[in-house]
Amino acid sequence: MALSTDSSTDRDSREKITIQNVSRSYESTQALDDVSFSVSEGEFCCVVGPSGCGKTTLLRAIAGLDDPDGGSILVGGDPVTGPGLDRGMVFQEYALFPWRTVRGNIRFGLDRPACDCPDCEGRVRELIDLVGLDGFEDAYPKELSGGMKQRVGIARALAPDPEILLMDEPFGSVDARTRDRLHAELLDIWTQTGQTVVFVTHDIDEAVTLADRVIVMNADPGTVQSTFSIDLEHPRERTARDFVDHVAQIRDELGSPVDTNH
Amino acid sequence: MSTQTDTSSNALTAKTFEGDLRRYLRGLGGLLVFLLVWWVGAMTTQPSYLVPGPLDSVRAFIDLFATSTAIVVPILGSSLVLPTGLAHLAQTLFHYVPGLLLGATCGIGLGLAMGWNGAFDDWLRPLVRVLRPIPPLAWIVFAIVWFGIHHTGAAFIVFVGAFWINFYGAYGGVEGVSTELTDAASTLGVERDLSMLKLVALPSAAPQVLTGFRTSIGRCWMIVVGAELFGAPGVGYEIINASNNLAMATSVAYMFLISLAFLCMDVGFRLLERRVLAWR
């Protein structure tokens, strides 16, 4: 897999994403209020918080899809001015192009502006294999289950070989068992590609399962409340003592039982 | 276990088949009742031309293909000899097809432009509001003074009708493009507005655009017959021509011919639509 390998040397040292004093308000709500933190290169960073805490707004701002009112966002040292192929995005409701097959969806980002991959078809096959969708190359999204759709979503985002993968509650609409499997697969892919991942969720278990570091946000106004390093080996056992402790700690931090429906 | 599933799925197939059969029989029953009412009505009405009977009408329909008529092909100017019914149908198509295609192209073009570009929409929306409610046939006076009531004039009327229906199909389709999809496309490297239109808006609006076009196929048949009642050559003209000679059965025959032509086009287009929109 000829994905980004340049990050293998010093994974945690360099800052990949820097968020400085970012604010964003909509008509009546302060979605983001003076939010600052940074994500290191190759880090898997989860952002948790109740709905309305601006975590999705933050992710969209990093993607260049939303323009904050104040503050700045740097990616690799350069300010974000719009969307770019260096940042792949995986959407909550998949956002697959329904008129394109699995292959056509994954191929989309390779054709814009023009693919410089020597063998685009090969690259698409490789990605289909990576997300385990062999045999479904010519299926349309309507023929796929939620979990399969999101596999396509991930493969499509990975296709242009972005340095950063932005994921907006990607597994919120799939059943628990599929979600567990997708977690394992995502961690595999992340280990293989060494990408920087920012993963938004409201599920604390999910965050502790995946992340190197968890950023806890508060709602109205949306602020960063605290950050937690999760120094556990993968795969993580949800019943393990350390795991349970981390979850409890974050839940305490969030105050009221914000989310217990998993 | 598996045999059980088999029998239940067989039972299901049998059930849908039964349902289909019942539907067809009912449909056939409806037709027969209509024919009976028509036949009785024709028998009991005097003078007989007021309601031509089913048998007379069928006879007149067959007669449409028993004689030949020479028509002039527009632009080429050469003459063409066809069975009478087909000859007049061809005359209609000489203005129906160009009017429909040109109207659809322009309507879809403007609909896409206005649905996609906010400024353009602001500029033209009031104008559209004013012009849209004018029934296409009202333009007949201009068709006559600008083009004369021949193929070009009739094509112009059809153009107006096709234009608006297709305009709204495309306009609504593009307006309804989900921002999630355009967001996804921008994160995947689509930068220019025109690329977004081509790669996301157009395919996403395709179902509505095609529905608009299919609707316009039917509406334009109504319009074309209206235009021909004013004197453009074709099946609509033949309807009124026959009735002027009190050959009402022939009028009915031409009415059937229109219905048949529309059905063929509609079924053909539906098949095409199903293929193009297989992803739905």
Coordinates of C-alpha atoms in Angstrom, one line a residue:
Chain A
M1 CA 0.0 0.0 0.0
A2 CA 1.8 3.1 -1.2
L3 CA 0.1 5.5 1.2
S4 CA 1.8 8.2 3.2
T5 CA 4.8 6.8 4.8
D6 CA 6.7 9.9 5.5
S7 CA 5.2 10.2 9.0
S8 CA 6.7 7.0 10.3
T9 CA 9.8 8.6 11.8
D10 CA 8.5 10.9 14.5
R11 CA 4.8 10.3 14.8
D12 CA 3.9 12.3 17.8
S13 CA 6.2 15.2 17.6
R14 CA 5.1 17.5 14.8
E15 CA 1.9 19.4 14.9
K16 CA -0.4 18.6 12.0
I17 CA -3.5 20.6 12.9
T18 CA -3.4 23.7 15.0
I19 CA -6.6 25.3 16.1
Q20 CA -6.2 28.7 17.6
N21 CA -9.0 30.6 19.4
V22 CA -11.6 29.6 16.9
S23 CA -15.1 31.0 17.3
R24 CA -18.2 30.4 15.3
S25 CA -21.7 31.6 16.1
Y26 CA -25.0 31.0 14.4
E27 CA -28.0 33.2 14.9
S28 CA -28.8 32.3 18.5
T29 CA -26.1 29.9 19.5
Q30 CA -22.4 30.1 20.1
A31 CA -21.3 26.9 18.4
L32 CA -17.6 27.4 19.1
D33 CA -16.2 29.8 21.6
D34 CA -12.5 30.4 21.7
V35 CA -11.5 26.8 20.9
S36 CA -7.8 25.9 20.9
F37 CA -6.0 22.6 20.6
S38 CA -3.6 20.9 18.3
V39 CA -3.3 17.4 16.8
S40 CA 0.0 15.8 16.2
E41 CA 1.0 14.1 13.0
G42 CA -0.2 10.5 12.9
E43 CA -2.3 11.0 16.0
F44 CA -5.8 9.5 16.3
C45 CA -7.8 12.2 18.1
C46 CA -11.4 11.9 19.2
V47 CA -13.6 14.8 20.0
V48 CA -16.5 14.0 22.3
G49 CA -19.3 16.1 23.6
P50 CA -23.1 16.4 23.8
S51 CA -25.0 17.4 20.7
G52 CA -24.8 21.1 20.0
C53 CA -21.3 21.4 21.4
G54 CA -20.0 22.4 18.0
K55 CA -17.9 19.4 17.3
T56 CA -19.2 18.9 13.9
T57 CA -18.8 22.6 13.1
L58 CA -15.2 22.3 14.2
L59 CA -14.6 19.3 11.9
R60 CA -16.2 21.1 9.0
A61 CA -14.0 24.1 9.7
I62 CA -10.9 21.9 9.5
A63 CA -12.3 20.5 6.3
G64 CA -12.7 24.0 4.9
L65 CA -16.4 23.6 4.5
D66 CA -17.2 26.1 7.2
D67 CA -15.7 29.5 7.8
P68 CA -15.2 30.4 11.5
D69 CA -15.9 34.0 12.6
G70 CA -12.6 34.3 14.5
G71 CA -9.3 32.5 15.1
S72 CA -7.4 30.4 12.8
I73 CA -6.9 26.8 11.7
L74 CA -3.5 25.7 10.4
V75 CA -2.9 22.4 8.6
G76 CA 0.7 21.6 8.2
G77 CA 1.5 25.2 9.1
D78 CA -0.7 26.7 6.4
P79 CA -4.0 28.4 7.2
V80 CA -7.1 26.6 5.9
T81 CA -8.8 28.6 3.2
G82 CA -11.1 25.9 1.7
P83 CA -11.5 22.2 1.1
G84 CA -8.5 20.3 -0.2
L85 CA -7.4 16.9 -1.2
D86 CA -5.0 16.8 1.8
R87 CA -8.0 16.4 4.1
G88 CA -10.4 13.5 3.4
M89 CA -13.9 13.6 5.1
V90 CA -16.2 10.8 6.1
F91 CA -19.8 11.9 6.7
Q92 CA -22.3 10.8 9.2
E93 CA -24.9 9.9 6.7
Y94 CA -22.4 8.6 4.2
A95 CA -23.1 11.2 1.5
L96 CA -22.3 8.7 -1.2
F97 CA -23.2 9.7 -4.8
P98 CA -26.3 7.4 -5.3
W99 CA -25.9 7.4 -9.1
R100 CA -22.3 6.0 -8.9
T101 CA -21.4 2.5 -8.2
V102 CA -19.1 1.5 -5.3
R103 CA -16.2 1.7 -7.8
G104 CA -17.4 5.0 -9.2
N105 CA -17.7 6.6 -5.7
I106 CA -14.2 5.5 -4.7
R107 CA -12.8 6.7 -8.0
F108 CA -14.4 10.2 -7.7
G109 CA -11.6 11.9 -5.9
L110 CA -8.9 10.3 -8.1
D111 CA -10.3 12.0 -11.2
R112 CA -10.2 15.5 -9.7
P113 CA -8.4 17.4 -10.7
A114 CA -6.6 14.7 -12.7
C115 CA -5.4 11.5 -11.3
D116 CA -1.6 11.3 -11.0
C117 CA -1.7 7.8 -9.8
P118 CA 0.0 5.5 -12.3
D119 CA -2.8 2.9 -12.1
C120 CA -6.1 4.4 -10.9
E121 CA -8.1 1.2 -11.5
G122 CA -5.5 -0.7 -9.5
R123 CA -5.8 1.9 -6.7
V124 CA -9.5 1.5 -6.6
R125 CA -9.3 -2.3 -6.5
E126 CA -6.7 -2.0 -3.7
L127 CA -9.1 0.3 -1.7
I128 CA -12.1 -2.0 -2.3
D129 CA -9.9 -4.8 -1.0
L130 CA -8.8 -2.7 2.0
V131 CA -12.4 -2.0 3.2
G132 CA -13.5 -5.6 2.4
L133 CA -16.0 -4.8 -0.4
D134 CA -14.8 -7.4 -2.9
G135 CA -17.7 -8.5 -5.1
F136 CA -19.6 -5.3 -4.6
E137 CA -17.6 -3.1 -7.1
D138 CA -20.6 -2.6 -9.4
A139 CA -23.3 -2.3 -6.7
Y140 CA -25.1 1.0 -6.2
P141 CA -25.3 2.6 -2.7
K142 CA -29.0 1.7 -2.4
E143 CA -28.1 -2.0 -2.5
L144 CA -25.7 -1.7 0.4
S145 CA -26.2 -1.9 4.2
G146 CA -25.3 1.0 6.4
G147 CA -22.0 -0.6 7.4
M148 CA -21.1 -1.3 3.8
K149 CA -22.0 2.3 2.8
Q150 CA -19.7 3.7 5.3
R151 CA -16.9 1.4 4.1
V152 CA -17.4 3.0 0.7
G153 CA -17.3 6.4 2.4
I154 CA -14.0 5.6 4.1
A155 CA -12.5 4.2 0.9
R156 CA -13.6 7.2 -1.1
A157 CA -12.1 9.6 1.4
L158 CA -8.8 7.5 1.4
A159 CA -8.5 7.4 -2.4
P160 CA -6.7 10.7 -2.9
D161 CA -4.3 9.6 -0.1
P162 CA -5.1 12.5 2.2
E163 CA -2.7 13.3 5.1
I164 CA -5.7 13.9 7.4
L165 CA -8.9 11.9 7.8
L166 CA -11.8 13.8 9.3
M167 CA -14.7 11.6 10.5
D168 CA -18.0 13.0 11.6
E169 CA -19.8 10.4 13.7
P170 CA -19.2 7.9 10.9
F171 CA -20.6 4.9 12.7
G172 CA -23.6 6.6 14.4
S173 CA -26.1 4.8 12.1
V174 CA -24.8 1.3 12.1
D175 CA -25.7 -1.5 14.5
A176 CA -23.4 -2.2 17.5
R177 CA -21.8 -5.4 16.1
T178 CA -21.0 -3.8 12.8
R179 CA -19.6 -0.8 14.6
D180 CA -17.2 -3.0 16.6
R181 CA -15.9 -4.6 13.4
L182 CA -15.6 -1.2 11.7
H183 CA -13.6 0.1 14.7
A184 CA -11.1 -2.7 14.3
E185 CA -10.9 -2.2 10.6
L186 CA -10.4 1.5 10.9
L187 CA -7.6 1.0 13.4
D188 CA -6.0 -1.4 11.0
I189 CA -6.2 1.1 8.2
W190 CA -4.9 3.9 10.4
T191 CA -1.9 1.7 11.4
Q192 CA -1.2 0.9 7.8
T193 CA -1.5 4.5 6.4
G194 CA -0.2 6.5 9.4
Q195 CA -2.7 9.3 8.7
T196 CA -3.7 11.9 11.2
V197 CA -7.3 11.2 12.2
V198 CA -9.9 13.6 13.8
F199 CA -12.9 11.6 14.8
V200 CA -16.0 13.2 16.2
T201 CA -18.5 11.2 18.3
H202 CA -20.9 11.5 21.2
D203 CA -20.1 8.0 22.3
I204 CA -17.5 7.9 25.0
D205 CA -16.9 4.1 24.6
E206 CA -16.2 4.7 21.0
A207 CA -13.7 7.5 21.7
V208 CA -11.8 5.4 24.3
T209 CA -11.8 2.4 22.0
L210 CA -10.1 4.4 19.2
A211 CA -8.3 7.4 20.3
D212 CA -4.7 8.3 21.4
R213 CA -6.2 11.4 22.8
V214 CA -9.8 12.4 23.6
I215 CA -10.9 16.1 23.5
V216 CA -13.9 16.7 25.6
M217 CA -16.2 19.6 24.6
N218 CA -19.0 21.3 26.3
A219 CA -22.2 22.7 24.8
D220 CA -23.5 26.3 24.5
P221 CA -21.1 27.9 24.2
G222 CA -18.9 25.2 22.6
T223 CA -15.6 25.1 24.4
V224 CA -12.9 22.5 25.0
Q225 CA -13.3 21.4 28.6
S226 CA -10.3 19.0 28.9
T227 CA -8.2 16.5 27.1
F228 CA -7.3 12.9 28.0
S229 CA -4.5 10.8 26.8
I230 CA -5.5 7.2 26.3
D231 CA -2.3 5.1 26.7
L232 CA -3.7 1.7 26.1
E233 CA -2.6 -1.0 23.7
H234 CA -4.8 -1.9 20.8
P235 CA -7.1 -3.9 20.6
R236 CA -8.7 -2.5 23.7
E237 CA -10.9 -4.6 25.9
R238 CA -14.0 -2.7 26.9
T239 CA -14.3 -4.6 30.2
A240 CA -10.7 -4.0 31.1
R241 CA -10.1 -2.0 34.3
D242 CA -8.2 0.8 32.6
F243 CA -10.7 1.1 29.9
V244 CA -13.6 1.4 32.3
D245 CA -11.7 3.9 34.4
H246 CA -11.0 6.2 31.4
V247 CA -14.7 6.0 30.3
A248 CA -15.8 6.9 33.9
Q249 CA -13.3 9.8 34.1
I250 CA -14.6 11.3 30.8
R251 CA -18.2 10.8 31.8
D252 CA -17.5 12.6 35.1
E253 CA -15.9 15.4 33.2
L254 CA -19.0 15.8 31.0
G255 CA -21.0 16.1 34.2
S256 CA -24.5 14.7 33.7
P257 CA -24.9 11.4 31.9
V258 CA -24.8 13.0 28.5
D259 CA -25.0 9.8 26.6
T260 CA -25.7 6.4 28.0
N261 CA -27.6 4.9 25.0
H262 CA -25.0 2.6 23.6
Chain B
M1 CA -36.4 -25.7 6.5
S2 CA -35.4 -24.7 3.0
T3 CA -38.3 -26.4 1.4
Q4 CA -40.6 -24.5 3.7
T5 CA -39.1 -21.2 2.5
D6 CA -39.5 -22.4 -1.0
T7 CA -43.1 -23.1 -0.7
S8 CA -43.8 -19.8 1.1
S9 CA -41.9 -17.9 -1.7
N10 CA -43.9 -19.9 -4.3
A11 CA -47.0 -19.0 -2.5
L12 CA -46.0 -15.4 -2.5
T13 CA -45.3 -15.5 -6.3
A14 CA -48.7 -17.2 -6.8
K15 CA -50.3 -14.5 -4.8
T16 CA -48.8 -11.6 -6.7
F17 CA -49.7 -13.4 -10.0
E18 CA -53.3 -13.8 -8.7
G19 CA -53.3 -10.1 -7.9
D20 CA -52.0 -9.1 -11.3
L21 CA -54.5 -11.3 -13.0
R22 CA -57.4 -9.8 -11.0
R23 CA -56.1 -6.3 -11.9
Y24 CA -56.0 -7.2 -15.6
L25 CA -59.5 -8.7 -15.6
R26 CA -60.9 -5.7 -13.8
G27 CA -59.2 -3.4 -16.4
L28 CA -60.6 -5.5 -19.2
G29 CA -64.1 -5.4 -17.6
G30 CA -63.9 -1.6 -17.4
L31 CA -63.0 -1.4 -21.1
L32 CA -65.9 -3.7 -22.0
V33 CA -68.4 -1.7 -20.0
F34 CA -67.2 1.5 -21.7
L35 CA -67.6 -0.2 -25.1
L36 CA -71.1 -1.3 -24.3
V37 CA -72.1 2.1 -23.1
W38 CA -70.6 3.7 -26.2
W39 CA -72.3 1.2 -28.5
V40 CA -75.7 1.6 -26.8
G41 CA -75.2 5.4 -26.9
A42 CA -74.4 5.3 -30.6
M43 CA -77.3 3.0 -31.3
T44 CA -79.9 5.2 -29.6
T45 CA -78.6 8.6 -30.7
Q46 CA -80.0 10.3 -33.8
P47 CA -78.8 11.7 -36.1
S48 CA -76.1 9.0 -36.2
Y49 CA -73.1 11.4 -36.7
L50 CA -73.6 12.8 -33.1
V51 CA -72.0 9.7 -31.6
P52 CA -70.2 7.4 -34.1
G53 CA -70.3 3.8 -32.9
P54 CA -67.3 1.7 -32.0
L55 CA -67.5 -0.5 -35.1
D56 CA -67.7 2.5 -37.5
S57 CA -64.8 4.1 -35.7
V58 CA -62.7 0.9 -36.0
R59 CA -63.6 0.8 -39.7
A60 CA -62.6 4.4 -40.1
F61 CA -59.3 3.6 -38.3
I62 CA -58.5 0.8 -40.7
D63 CA -59.4 3.1 -43.6
L64 CA -56.7 5.5 -42.5
F65 CA -54.2 2.9 -43.6
A66 CA -56.0 1.7 -46.7
T67 CA -55.4 4.9 -48.6
S68 CA -52.3 6.9 -49.3
T69 CA -51.5 10.6 -49.1
A70 CA -48.6 12.6 -50.3
I71 CA -47.1 15.1 -47.9
V72 CA -44.2 17.5 -48.3
V73 CA -41.2 17.1 -46.0
P74 CA -40.3 20.5 -44.6
I75 CA -36.8 21.8 -45.2
L76 CA -36.0 19.0 -47.7
G77 CA -39.0 20.1 -49.8
S78 CA -39.3 16.6 -51.2
S79 CA -42.7 14.8 -51.2
L80 CA -43.4 11.6 -49.4
V81 CA -46.2 9.1 -50.0
L82 CA -47.4 7.3 -46.9
P83 CA -50.6 5.6 -45.8
T84 CA -53.0 8.5 -45.0
G85 CA -52.9 8.0 -41.2
L86 CA -49.2 7.8 -41.0
A87 CA -48.8 10.7 -43.4
H88 CA -50.8 13.0 -41.1
L89 CA -49.0 11.7 -38.1
A90 CA -45.7 12.4 -39.8
Q91 CA -46.9 16.0 -40.5
T92 CA -47.7 16.4 -36.8
L93 CA -44.3 15.0 -35.8
F94 CA -42.6 17.5 -38.2
H95 CA -43.4 20.3 -35.8
Y96 CA -44.0 18.3 -32.6
V97 CA -40.5 16.8 -32.4
P98 CA -38.4 19.9 -33.1
G99 CA -40.7 22.0 -30.8
L100 CA -40.4 19.4 -28.0
L101 CA -36.7 18.9 -28.3
L102 CA -35.8 22.6 -28.6
G103 CA -38.2 23.6 -25.9
A104 CA -36.9 20.9 -23.5
T105 CA -33.3 21.8 -24.2
C106 CA -33.8 25.5 -23.6
G107 CA -36.1 24.9 -20.6
I108 CA -33.7 22.5 -19.0
G109 CA -30.8 24.9 -19.7
L110 CA -32.5 27.9 -18.1
G111 CA -33.8 25.8 -15.2
L112 CA -30.3 24.5 -14.4
A113 CA -28.9 28.0 -14.7
M114 CA -31.5 29.6 -12.4
G115 CA -31.6 26.7 -10.0
W116 CA -27.8 26.8 -9.7
N117 CA -26.9 30.4 -9.8
G118 CA -28.5 32.6 -7.1
A119 CA -27.9 35.9 -8.9
F120 CA -29.3 34.7 -12.1
D121 CA -32.3 33.4 -10.2
D122 CA -32.8 36.8 -8.6
W123 CA -32.7 38.5 -12.0
L124 CA -35.1 36.3 -13.8
R125 CA -37.5 35.0 -11.1
P126 CA -40.1 37.9 -11.4
L127 CA -40.0 37.6 -15.2
V128 CA -40.7 33.9 -15.0
R129 CA -43.5 34.5 -12.5
V130 CA -45.2 36.8 -15.1
L131 CA -44.6 34.7 -18.2
R132 CA -45.2 31.2 -16.8
P133 CA -49.0 31.4 -16.3
I134 CA -49.6 32.3 -19.9
P135 CA -51.1 29.2 -21.6
P136 CA -48.9 28.1 -24.5
L137 CA -51.8 28.3 -26.9
A138 CA -52.3 32.0 -26.1
W139 CA -49.0 32.5 -28.1
I140 CA -50.8 31.3 -31.2
V141 CA -51.4 34.9 -32.3
F142 CA -47.7 35.5 -32.4
A143 CA -47.1 32.2 -34.0
I144 CA -49.4 33.3 -36.7
V145 CA -48.0 36.8 -37.3
W146 CA -44.4 35.8 -36.9
F147 CA -44.2 32.4 -38.6
G148 CA -47.6 31.8 -40.2
I149 CA -49.7 28.9 -39.0
H150 CA -47.7 26.1 -40.6
H151 CA -45.0 23.8 -39.2
T152 CA -42.8 26.6 -37.8
G153 CA -45.7 28.3 -36.1
A154 CA -47.0 25.1 -34.6
A155 CA -43.5 24.1 -33.5
F156 CA -43.2 27.5 -31.7
I157 CA -46.4 26.7 -29.7
V158 CA -45.0 23.3 -28.8
F159 CA -41.7 24.9 -27.9
V160 CA -43.4 27.2 -25.4
G161 CA -45.3 24.3 -23.8
A162 CA -42.2 22.1 -23.6
F163 CA -40.1 24.9 -22.3
W164 CA -42.0 25.6 -19.1
I165 CA -42.5 22.0 -18.0
N166 CA -38.9 21.2 -18.5
F167 CA -37.8 24.4 -16.9
Y168 CA -39.5 23.5 -13.7
G169 CA -38.2 19.9 -13.7
A170 CA -34.7 21.1 -14.0
Y171 CA -35.1 24.1 -11.6
G172 CA -36.6 22.0 -8.8
G173 CA -34.1 19.2 -9.4
V174 CA -31.0 21.4 -9.1
E175 CA -32.5 23.4 -6.2
G176 CA -33.0 20.1 -4.3
V177 CA -29.4 18.9 -4.6
S178 CA -28.3 18.0 -1.1
T179 CA -25.5 20.1 0.4
E180 CA -24.1 17.0 1.9
L181 CA -23.3 15.7 -1.6
T182 CA -21.8 19.0 -2.7
D183 CA -19.8 19.1 0.5
A184 CA -18.5 15.6 -0.2
A185 CA -17.6 16.6 -3.7
S186 CA -15.7 19.7 -2.5
T187 CA -13.6 17.6 -0.1
L188 CA -12.8 15.3 -3.0
G189 CA -11.4 18.1 -5.1
V190 CA -14.3 19.6 -7.0
E191 CA -13.4 23.3 -7.1
R192 CA -15.1 25.0 -10.0
D193 CA -18.8 25.7 -10.0
L194 CA -19.2 24.2 -13.5
S195 CA -17.6 20.9 -12.4
M196 CA -19.9 20.8 -9.4
L197 CA -22.9 21.3 -11.7
K198 CA -21.8 18.6 -14.1
L199 CA -20.6 16.1 -11.5
V200 CA -23.1 16.5 -8.7
A201 CA -26.0 18.8 -9.5
L202 CA -26.9 17.3 -12.9
P203 CA -26.8 13.6 -12.0
S204 CA -28.6 14.4 -8.8
A205 CA -31.3 16.3 -10.6
A206 CA -31.7 13.7 -13.4
P207 CA -34.8 12.0 -12.0
Q208 CA -36.7 15.3 -11.9
V209 CA -35.4 16.4 -15.2
L210 CA -36.5 13.2 -16.8
T211 CA -39.9 13.3 -15.1
G212 CA -40.3 16.9 -16.5
F213 CA -39.5 15.7 -19.9
R214 CA -41.9 12.7 -19.7
T215 CA -44.7 15.1 -18.6
S216 CA -43.9 17.4 -21.5
I217 CA -44.3 14.5 -24.0
G218 CA -47.9 14.3 -23.0
R219 CA -48.6 17.9 -22.6
C220 CA -47.2 18.8 -25.9
W221 CA -49.6 16.3 -27.6
M222 CA -52.4 18.4 -26.2
I223 CA -50.8 21.6 -27.3
V224 CA -50.0 20.4 -30.8
V225 CA -53.5 19.3 -31.4
G226 CA -54.7 22.8 -30.2
A227 CA -52.3 24.4 -32.6
E228 CA -53.4 22.3 -35.5
L229 CA -57.1 23.2 -34.9
F230 CA -56.0 26.6 -36.0
G231 CA -54.8 25.2 -39.3
A232 CA -51.4 23.7 -39.1
P233 CA -51.3 20.3 -40.9
G234 CA -51.3 17.1 -39.0
V235 CA -53.6 14.7 -37.0
G236 CA -55.3 17.6 -35.1
Y237 CA -56.2 19.3 -38.3
E238 CA -57.6 16.1 -39.7
I239 CA -59.8 15.7 -36.6
I240 CA -61.5 19.1 -37.4
N241 CA -61.3 18.5 -41.1
A242 CA -63.2 15.2 -40.9
S243 CA -65.8 16.7 -38.6
N244 CA -66.4 19.5 -41.1
N245 CA -67.5 16.8 -43.4
L246 CA -69.5 15.2 -40.7
A247 CA -67.2 12.1 -40.9
M248 CA -67.2 11.9 -37.1
A249 CA -66.0 8.3 -37.1
T250 CA -62.8 9.5 -38.9
S251 CA -62.4 12.1 -36.2
V252 CA -62.6 9.4 -33.6
A253 CA -60.0 7.3 -35.6
Y254 CA -57.5 10.2 -35.5
M255 CA -58.2 10.6 -31.8
F256 CA -57.2 7.0 -31.4
L257 CA -54.2 7.5 -33.5
I258 CA -53.0 10.3 -31.2
S259 CA -53.6 8.1 -28.2
L260 CA -51.6 5.3 -29.7
A261 CA -48.7 7.6 -30.7
F262 CA -48.6 9.1 -27.2
L263 CA -48.7 5.6 -25.6
C264 CA -45.8 4.4 -27.7
M265 CA -43.7 7.5 -26.8
D266 CA -44.6 7.3 -23.2
V267 CA -43.8 3.6 -22.8
G268 CA -40.6 4.0 -24.8
F269 CA -39.4 6.9 -22.6
R270 CA -40.3 5.1 -19.4
L271 CA -38.1 2.2 -20.5
L272 CA -35.3 4.6 -21.2
E273 CA -35.8 6.3 -17.9
R274 CA -35.7 3.0 -16.0
R275 CA -32.4 2.2 -17.6
V276 CA -30.8 5.6 -17.0
L277 CA -32.0 5.7 -13.4
A278 CA -31.1 2.2 -12.5
W279 CA -29.3 3.5 -9.5
R280 CA -32.5 4.7 -7.8

